CSV table of C-alpha atoms and ligand atoms in Angstrom, one decimal:
chain,number,residue,atom,x,y,z
A,1,MET,CA,115.4,63.7,146.0
A,2,SER,CA,115.3,67.0,144.2
A,3,ASP,CA,113.1,69.4,146.1
A,4,GLN,CA,113.0,72.0,143.4
A,5,SER,CA,110.2,72.2,140.9
A,6,SER,CA,111.4,71.0,137.5
A,7,GLY,CA,109.0,72.4,134.9
A,8,LEU,CA,110.7,72.5,131.5
A,9,GLU,CA,109.4,74.5,128.6
A,10,LEU,CA,110.9,74.6,125.1
A,11,GLN,CA,109.8,77.6,123.1
A,12,LYS,CA,110.2,77.7,119.3
A,13,LEU,CA,113.4,75.8,119.7
A,14,THR,CA,115.4,75.4,116.5
A,15,MET,CA,118.8,74.0,115.8
A,16,ASN,CA,120.5,74.2,112.4
A,17,PHE,CA,123.7,72.4,111.4
A,18,GLY,CA,124.5,74.1,108.1
A,19,THR,CA,121.6,73.4,105.9
A,20,VAL,CA,120.3,70.6,108.1
A,21,ARG,CA,117.5,71.7,110.5
A,22,ALA,CA,117.9,69.1,113.2
A,23,VAL,CA,115.3,70.6,115.5
A,24,ASP,CA,112.5,72.6,113.9
A,25,ASP,CA,110.5,75.1,115.9
A,26,VAL,CA,109.7,72.9,118.8
A,27,ASP,CA,107.2,74.1,121.4
A,28,LEU,CA,106.9,71.8,124.3
A,29,ALA,CA,106.0,71.9,128.0
A,30,LEU,CA,107.3,68.8,129.7
A,31,PRO,CA,105.4,67.8,132.8
A,32,GLU,CA,107.2,68.0,136.2
A,33,GLY,CA,108.2,64.8,137.9
A,34,GLN,CA,107.3,62.7,134.9
A,35,PHE,CA,109.2,60.1,132.9
A,36,VAL,CA,109.4,61.5,129.4
A,37,CYS,CA,110.6,59.6,126.3
A,38,LEU,CA,111.8,61.4,123.1
A,39,LEU,CA,110.9,58.9,120.5
A,40,GLY,CA,111.5,58.8,116.8
A,41,PRO,CA,113.4,57.2,113.9
A,42,SER,CA,117.1,57.7,113.3
A,43,GLY,CA,118.0,61.3,112.4
A,44,CYS,CA,114.7,62.8,113.6
A,45,GLY,CA,116.5,65.2,116.0
A,46,LYS,CA,115.9,63.6,119.4
A,47,THR,CA,119.6,63.5,120.5
A,48,THR,CA,120.0,67.1,119.4
A,49,LEU,CA,117.0,68.2,121.4
A,50,LEU,CA,118.4,66.4,124.5
A,51,ARG,CA,121.8,68.0,124.0
A,52,LEU,CA,120.1,71.4,123.7
A,53,ILE,CA,118.3,70.8,127.0
A,54,ALA,CA,121.6,69.6,128.6
A,55,GLY,CA,123.4,72.8,127.4
A,56,LEU,CA,125.9,70.8,125.3
A,57,GLN,CA,124.7,72.7,122.2
A,58,THR,CA,123.4,76.2,121.8
A,59,PRO,CA,120.2,76.6,119.8
A,60,THR,CA,120.1,78.6,116.6
A,61,SER,CA,116.9,80.3,118.0
A,62,GLY,CA,114.2,79.8,120.6
A,63,ASP,CA,114.3,79.5,124.3
A,64,ILE,CA,114.6,76.9,127.1
A,65,VAL,CA,112.8,77.8,130.3
A,66,PHE,CA,113.4,75.9,133.5
A,67,ASN,CA,111.6,76.7,136.7
A,68,GLY,CA,110.4,79.9,135.0
A,69,ARG,CA,113.9,81.1,134.0
A,70,SER,CA,115.6,81.0,130.6
A,71,ILE,CA,118.6,78.7,130.8
A,72,VAL,CA,120.0,79.0,127.2
A,73,ASP,CA,122.9,81.1,128.5
A,74,VAL,CA,123.6,79.0,131.5
A,75,PRO,CA,126.6,76.7,130.9
A,76,SER,CA,126.0,73.0,131.0
A,77,HIS,CA,127.9,72.3,134.3
A,78,LYS,CA,125.8,75.0,136.0
A,79,ARG,CA,122.4,73.6,135.1
A,80,ASP,CA,122.7,70.8,137.7
A,81,PHE,CA,121.3,68.2,135.3
A,82,GLY,CA,122.4,64.6,135.5
A,83,MET,CA,123.3,62.9,132.2
A,84,VAL,CA,123.9,59.4,131.0
A,85,PHE,CA,125.1,58.9,127.5
A,86,GLN,CA,125.0,55.8,125.2
A,87,SER,CA,128.8,55.4,125.7
A,88,LEU,CA,128.4,55.7,129.5
A,89,ALA,CA,131.8,57.4,129.6
A,90,LEU,CA,132.8,55.8,132.9
A,91,PHE,CA,136.4,56.1,134.1
A,92,PRO,CA,137.9,52.7,133.6
A,93,HIS,CA,140.9,53.2,135.9
A,94,LEU,CA,138.6,54.1,138.8
A,95,THR,CA,136.5,51.8,141.0
A,96,ILE,CA,132.7,51.9,141.0
A,97,ALA,CA,132.7,54.0,144.2
A,98,GLU,CA,135.3,56.4,142.8
A,99,ASN,CA,133.3,56.8,139.6
A,100,ILE,CA,130.1,57.6,141.6
A,101,ALA,CA,132.0,60.0,143.9
A,102,TYR,CA,133.7,61.9,141.1
A,103,SER,CA,131.3,64.8,140.8
A,104,LEU,CA,130.9,65.1,144.6
A,105,ARG,CA,134.6,65.4,145.0
A,106,ILE,CA,135.0,68.1,142.4
A,107,ARG,CA,132.2,70.0,144.1
A,108,GLY,CA,134.3,69.9,147.3
A,109,GLN,CA,132.2,67.6,149.5
A,110,SER,CA,134.0,66.1,152.4
A,111,ALA,CA,135.3,62.5,152.4
A,112,ALA,CA,132.7,61.5,155.0
A,113,GLN,CA,129.8,63.2,153.1
A,114,THR,CA,130.9,61.6,149.9
A,115,LYS,CA,131.2,58.1,151.3
A,116,ALA,CA,127.7,58.4,152.8
A,117,ARG,CA,126.2,59.6,149.6
A,118,VAL,CA,128.0,56.9,147.5
A,119,ASP,CA,126.7,54.2,149.9
A,120,VAL,CA,123.1,55.5,149.4
A,121,LEU,CA,123.6,55.5,145.6
A,122,LEU,CA,125.1,52.0,145.5
A,123,ASP,CA,122.1,50.7,147.5
A,124,MET,CA,119.8,52.5,145.1
A,125,VAL,CA,121.2,50.8,142.1
A,126,HIS,CA,121.4,47.4,143.9
A,127,MET,CA,125.2,47.4,144.0
A,128,SER,CA,125.9,47.6,147.8
A,129,GLY,CA,129.1,46.0,148.9
A,130,VAL,CA,130.9,46.0,145.5
A,131,GLY,CA,132.0,49.7,145.4
A,132,ASP,CA,135.7,48.8,145.3
A,133,ARG,CA,135.5,46.7,142.1
A,134,ARG,CA,136.9,48.1,138.9
A,135,ILE,CA,134.7,49.2,136.0
A,136,THR,CA,136.5,46.6,133.8
A,137,GLN,CA,135.2,43.8,136.0
A,138,LEU,CA,131.6,44.6,135.5
A,139,SER,CA,128.9,43.3,133.1
A,140,GLY,CA,127.0,45.7,130.8
A,141,GLY,CA,124.0,46.0,133.1
A,142,GLN,CA,126.3,46.7,136.1
A,143,ARG,CA,128.1,49.5,134.2
A,144,GLN,CA,124.7,50.9,133.3
A,145,ARG,CA,123.8,51.0,137.0
A,146,VAL,CA,127.1,52.7,137.8
A,147,ALA,CA,126.5,55.4,135.1
A,148,ILE,CA,123.0,56.0,136.5
A,149,ALA,CA,124.3,56.3,140.1
A,150,ARG,CA,127.1,58.6,139.0
A,151,ALA,CA,124.6,60.9,137.2
A,152,LEU,CA,122.3,61.0,140.2
A,153,ALA,CA,125.1,61.7,142.7
A,154,ILE,CA,124.6,65.4,142.6
A,155,SER,CA,120.8,65.1,143.1
A,156,PRO,CA,120.2,66.6,139.7
A,157,ARG,CA,117.2,68.8,139.0
A,158,LEU,CA,116.6,67.0,135.7
A,159,PHE,CA,117.8,63.6,134.6
A,160,LEU,CA,118.7,63.2,130.9
A,161,LEU,CA,119.6,59.9,129.3
A,162,ASP,CA,120.5,59.3,125.6
A,163,GLU,CA,119.7,55.7,124.5
A,164,PRO,CA,121.0,54.5,127.8
A,165,LEU,CA,120.1,50.8,127.3
A,166,SER,CA,121.0,50.4,123.6
A,167,ALA,CA,124.2,48.4,124.2
A,168,LEU,CA,122.4,45.7,126.3
A,169,ASP,CA,121.0,42.5,125.0
A,170,ALA,CA,117.2,42.3,124.7
A,171,LYS,CA,116.5,40.5,128.0
A,172,LEU,CA,118.7,42.7,130.2
A,173,ARG,CA,117.4,45.7,128.4
A,174,GLU,CA,113.9,44.9,129.3
A,175,ALA,CA,114.8,44.3,133.0
A,176,MET,CA,116.7,47.6,133.1
A,177,GLN,CA,113.7,49.5,131.6
A,178,VAL,CA,111.6,48.3,134.6
A,179,GLU,CA,114.5,49.1,137.0
A,180,LEU,CA,115.0,52.6,135.6
A,181,ARG,CA,111.3,53.3,135.8
A,182,GLN,CA,111.1,52.2,139.4
A,183,LEU,CA,114.1,54.2,140.4
A,184,GLN,CA,112.6,57.3,138.7
A,185,ARG,CA,109.3,56.7,140.5
A,186,ASP,CA,111.0,56.4,143.9
A,187,LEU,CA,113.0,59.6,143.3
A,188,GLY,CA,110.3,61.6,141.6
A,189,ILE,CA,112.8,63.4,139.4
A,190,THR,CA,111.8,64.7,136.0
A,191,THR,CA,113.6,62.3,133.6
A,192,ILE,CA,114.0,62.6,129.8
A,193,VAL,CA,115.1,59.6,127.9
A,194,VAL,CA,116.0,59.4,124.1
A,195,THR,CA,115.0,56.2,122.5
A,196,HIS,CA,114.1,54.9,119.0
A,197,ASP,CA,112.4,51.9,120.5
A,198,GLN,CA,108.7,52.4,120.8
A,199,ARG,CA,108.3,49.4,123.1
A,200,GLU,CA,110.9,50.8,125.5
A,201,ALA,CA,109.0,54.2,125.5
A,202,MET,CA,105.7,52.4,126.1
A,203,THR,CA,107.3,50.5,129.1
A,204,MET,CA,108.9,53.4,130.8
A,205,ALA,CA,107.2,56.7,129.9
A,206,ASP,CA,104.4,58.7,131.5
A,207,HIS,CA,104.7,61.1,128.5
A,208,VAL,CA,106.0,60.3,125.0
A,209,VAL,CA,107.2,63.0,122.5
A,210,ILE,CA,107.2,61.6,119.0
A,211,MET,CA,109.5,63.4,116.6
A,212,LYS,CA,110.0,63.3,112.8
A,213,ASP,CA,112.2,65.5,110.7
A,214,GLY,CA,113.0,67.8,113.7
A,215,LYS,CA,109.4,68.4,114.5
A,216,VAL,CA,107.2,67.1,117.3
A,217,GLN,CA,104.4,65.0,115.7
A,218,GLN,CA,102.5,64.3,118.8
A,219,ASN,CA,103.0,64.2,122.6
A,220,GLY,CA,101.0,62.7,125.4
A,221,SER,CA,100.5,59.6,127.4
A,222,PRO,CA,101.6,56.4,125.6
A,223,LEU,CA,98.1,54.9,125.8
A,224,ASP,CA,96.4,58.1,124.4
A,225,ILE,CA,98.9,58.2,121.5
A,226,TYR,CA,98.4,54.5,120.9
A,227,ARG,CA,94.6,54.9,120.9
A,228,LYS,CA,94.4,58.2,119.1
A,229,PRO,CA,97.4,58.7,116.9
A,230,ALA,CA,97.4,62.2,115.3
A,231,THR,CA,99.1,61.2,112.0
A,232,ALA,CA,99.6,58.1,109.9
A,233,PHE,CA,103.3,58.2,110.8
A,234,VAL,CA,102.5,58.1,114.6
A,235,ALA,CA,100.0,55.3,114.1
A,236,ASP,CA,102.6,53.2,112.4
A,237,PHE,CA,105.5,54.1,114.7
A,238,ILE,CA,103.7,53.5,118.0
A,239,GLY,CA,102.8,49.8,117.6
A,240,SER,CA,102.3,48.7,114.1
A,241,SER,CA,99.0,49.6,112.4
A,242,ASN,CA,97.1,48.7,109.3
A,243,LEU,CA,96.8,51.9,107.3
A,244,LEU,CA,94.1,51.9,104.7
A,245,PRO,CA,93.1,54.6,102.2
A,246,CYS,CA,89.7,56.1,102.8
A,247,LEU,CA,87.4,59.0,101.8
A,248,VAL,CA,85.7,61.2,104.4
A,249,THR,CA,81.9,61.1,103.5
A,250,GLY,CA,80.5,62.8,106.6
A,251,ASN,CA,80.9,63.6,110.2
A,252,SER,CA,82.9,60.7,111.6
A,253,VAL,CA,82.0,58.6,108.6
A,254,VAL,CA,84.3,57.3,105.9
A,255,SER,CA,84.2,55.0,102.9
A,256,VAL,CA,86.9,52.4,102.9
A,257,PHE,CA,87.1,49.9,100.0
A,258,GLY,CA,83.5,51.0,99.0
A,259,GLN,CA,82.0,50.3,102.4
A,260,THR,CA,80.7,53.0,104.8
A,261,VAL,CA,82.0,52.9,108.4
A,262,THR,CA,81.3,55.2,111.4
A,263,ILE,CA,84.6,55.9,113.1
A,264,ALA,CA,85.4,56.4,116.8
A,265,ASN,CA,88.2,58.9,116.4
A,266,MET,CA,88.5,61.2,113.4
A,267,SER,CA,91.1,64.0,113.2
A,268,ASP,CA,89.6,67.5,113.5
A,269,ASP,CA,91.6,68.6,110.5
A,270,LEU,CA,89.5,66.4,108.2
A,271,LYS,CA,86.3,67.5,106.4
A,272,THR,CA,83.9,65.8,104.0
A,273,GLY,CA,85.5,65.0,100.7
A,274,ASP,CA,89.0,64.7,102.0
A,275,ASP,CA,91.2,61.7,101.2
A,276,ALA,CA,92.4,60.2,104.5
A,277,VAL,CA,94.1,57.2,106.2
A,278,LEU,CA,92.2,54.8,108.4
A,279,SER,CA,94.4,53.2,111.1
A,280,VAL,CA,93.3,49.9,112.7
A,281,ARG,CA,95.5,48.0,115.0
A,282,PRO,CA,96.4,44.3,114.2
A,283,GLU,CA,94.7,43.1,117.3
A,284,ASN,CA,91.4,44.7,116.1
A,285,LEU,CA,91.3,42.8,112.8
A,286,HIS,CA,89.3,39.6,113.1
A,287,ILE,CA,89.5,36.8,110.6
A,288,HIS,CA,86.6,34.6,109.6
A,289,THR,CA,86.7,31.6,107.3
A,290,ASP,CA,82.9,31.0,107.2
A,291,GLY,CA,81.7,34.2,105.6
A,292,SER,CA,81.3,37.7,107.0
A,293,HIS,CA,79.9,38.3,110.5
A,294,SER,CA,79.3,42.0,110.3
A,295,ALA,CA,78.8,44.8,107.8
A,296,MET,CA,82.5,45.9,107.6
A,297,ASN,CA,84.5,43.1,106.0
A,298,ILE,CA,87.3,42.8,103.5
A,299,ALA,CA,88.1,39.8,101.4
A,300,ALA,CA,91.8,39.0,101.8
A,301,THR,CA,94.3,36.3,101.1
A,302,VAL,CA,96.5,34.8,103.8
A,303,THR,CA,100.2,35.3,102.7
A,304,PHE,CA,102.1,34.3,105.9
A,305,ILE,CA,101.5,33.0,109.4
A,306,ARG,CA,104.1,33.9,112.1
A,307,ASP,CA,103.6,31.8,115.3
A,308,LEU,CA,105.4,33.5,118.1
A,309,GLY,CA,104.2,31.2,120.9
A,310,SER,CA,102.3,33.7,122.9
A,311,GLN,CA,100.9,35.5,119.9
A,312,VAL,CA,100.0,34.6,116.3
A,313,GLU,CA,100.4,37.1,113.4
A,314,ILE,CA,98.6,36.5,110.2
A,315,MET,CA,99.7,38.5,107.1
A,316,LEU,CA,97.2,39.1,104.4
A,317,THR,CA,96.7,41.0,101.2
A,318,HIS,CA,93.7,42.8,99.8
A,319,GLY,CA,94.5,43.9,96.3
A,320,ASN,CA,97.8,45.9,96.7
A,321,HIS,CA,97.3,46.4,100.4
A,322,GLN,CA,99.1,44.5,103.1
A,323,LEU,CA,97.3,43.7,106.3
A,324,VAL,CA,98.3,42.1,109.5
A,325,ALA,CA,96.1,40.6,112.2
A,326,THR,CA,97.3,39.4,115.6
A,327,MET,CA,95.6,37.1,118.1
A,328,THR,CA,96.4,34.8,121.0
A,329,PRO,CA,96.9,31.1,120.1
A,330,LYS,CA,93.5,30.1,121.5
A,331,ASP,CA,91.8,32.5,119.0
A,332,ARG,CA,93.8,31.4,116.0
A,333,PRO,CA,91.5,30.7,113.1
A,334,GLY,CA,92.0,27.5,111.1
A,335,VAL,CA,93.6,29.1,108.1
A,336,SER,CA,96.6,28.3,105.8
A,337,ILE,CA,98.7,30.3,103.4
A,338,GLY,CA,96.7,31.0,100.2
A,339,ASP,CA,93.2,30.8,101.9
A,340,THR,CA,90.7,33.6,101.1
A,341,VAL,CA,89.1,34.9,104.3
A,342,ALA,CA,86.9,37.7,105.5
A,343,VAL,CA,88.7,40.3,107.6
A,344,GLU,CA,86.4,42.3,109.8
A,345,PHE,CA,86.8,45.3,112.1
A,346,SER,CA,84.6,47.8,113.9
A,347,GLY,CA,84.7,51.5,113.3
A,348,ASP,CA,85.0,51.8,117.1
A,349,ALA,CA,88.5,50.5,116.9
A,350,CYS,CA,89.6,52.9,114.1
A,351,THR,CA,91.3,56.3,113.9
A,352,VAL,CA,91.1,58.4,110.8
A,353,VAL,CA,94.0,60.8,110.1
A,354,PRO,CA,95.0,63.1,107.3
A,355,VAL,CA,97.1,61.5,104.4
B,1,ATP,P1,119.8,58.7,116.0
B,1,ATP,O1,118.7,57.9,116.6
B,1,ATP,O2,120.4,58.1,114.8
B,1,ATP,O3,120.9,59.1,117.0
B,1,ATP,P2,118.6,61.4,116.3
B,1,ATP,O4,117.1,61.3,116.2
B,1,ATP,O5,119.1,61.4,117.7
B,1,ATP,O6,119.2,60.1,115.5
B,1,ATP,P3,120.2,63.7,115.8
B,1,ATP,O7,121.5,63.0,116.2
B,1,ATP,O8,119.6,64.7,116.7
B,1,ATP,O9,119.1,62.6,115.4
B,1,ATP,O10,120.4,64.3,114.3
B,1,ATP,C1,119.4,65.0,113.6
B,1,ATP,C2,120.0,65.5,112.3
B,1,ATP,O11,121.0,66.5,112.6
B,1,ATP,C3,120.6,64.4,111.5
B,1,ATP,O12,120.3,64.7,110.1
B,1,ATP,C4,122.1,64.6,111.8
B,1,ATP,O13,122.8,64.1,110.7
B,1,ATP,C5,122.2,66.1,112.0
B,1,ATP,N1,123.3,66.4,112.9
B,1,ATP,C6,123.3,66.1,114.2
B,1,ATP,N2,124.5,66.5,114.8
B,1,ATP,C7,125.1,67.2,113.8
B,1,ATP,C8,126.4,67.9,113.8
B,1,ATP,N3,127.1,68.0,114.9
B,1,ATP,N4,126.8,68.4,112.6
B,1,ATP,C9,126.0,68.3,111.5
B,1,ATP,N5,124.8,67.6,111.5
B,1,ATP,C10,124.4,67.1,112.6
């Protein structure tokens, strides 16, 4: 376990590639000992941000401060960070144990020290007793574990992973997410993982950083972000959301489709008279076939029903607007495609953000 404090601060960090600004003026303090996910769509700059932290790229401007000291001028190999990349980059001609031992050997550790450490790491990733197998004899999940063990061999001060699970099939990927999270919790090492998969981020992270166009849109705990998205982009990216146009008519009050609703969470950037976006999660829309049950309801037409076994999704339209409601099978309303229904929701379940 790393016994050093691992506070990481990014200060006005910017990275340009020619005319492309991959990372744009990022200010971020990443909590020590936490599992952080950098999350965002393809091209938003998350890999570049990770590479800057790793020292594989030099920022155009700004600073990276680790344990109170600037590290922008410290070469990558002297930062003592562990890294796992999408490609894994394992040495195919070496055994599992030799792969894990590699960085220990080049750091001059004795054969006995190295063997002891490799045994601990093999045990940590549930691969005890198979250290002499070749990389080519391993499954995708086993290779993943070797790459993780290899990166952890040096007891890094920060653990960085770029889309580490993307090559795995869905089931194994989900199992590895839980394994990686448990390992991080046991070690207590600050870990930063790049992913474009919001479900993966929600599974693993204590702290999520959501990026778009090189900028941080929002960062915080997954549940806080889910409940109080700061922008329409975040609301849609973290779990799907129904995004409806509305007008701010007062303090925490909006008009949506001509009806007035008092809202639980409204962005501080909004004032009366502003056009805004109301975000309401699919699980918070309720469908009634026997007329409205509360003040806030929208008449909508059922366009599609997706039955996923454990969950039912009902797609609807209201004018030009698409809506989706989700429920458990036992709460499924008796509706068919083409039916007109009342869709209801409470202002308590809504967040209103700028357009
Ligand atoms: P993905 O999920 O697709 O890997 P990402 O969010 O990790 O995307 P980056 O790889 O950081 O995004 O790329 C951010 C932007 O910077 C993109 O527009 C990309 O084309 C550009 N970019 C990244 N690396 C380079 C490079 N070496 N040279 C030129 N442009 C680059």
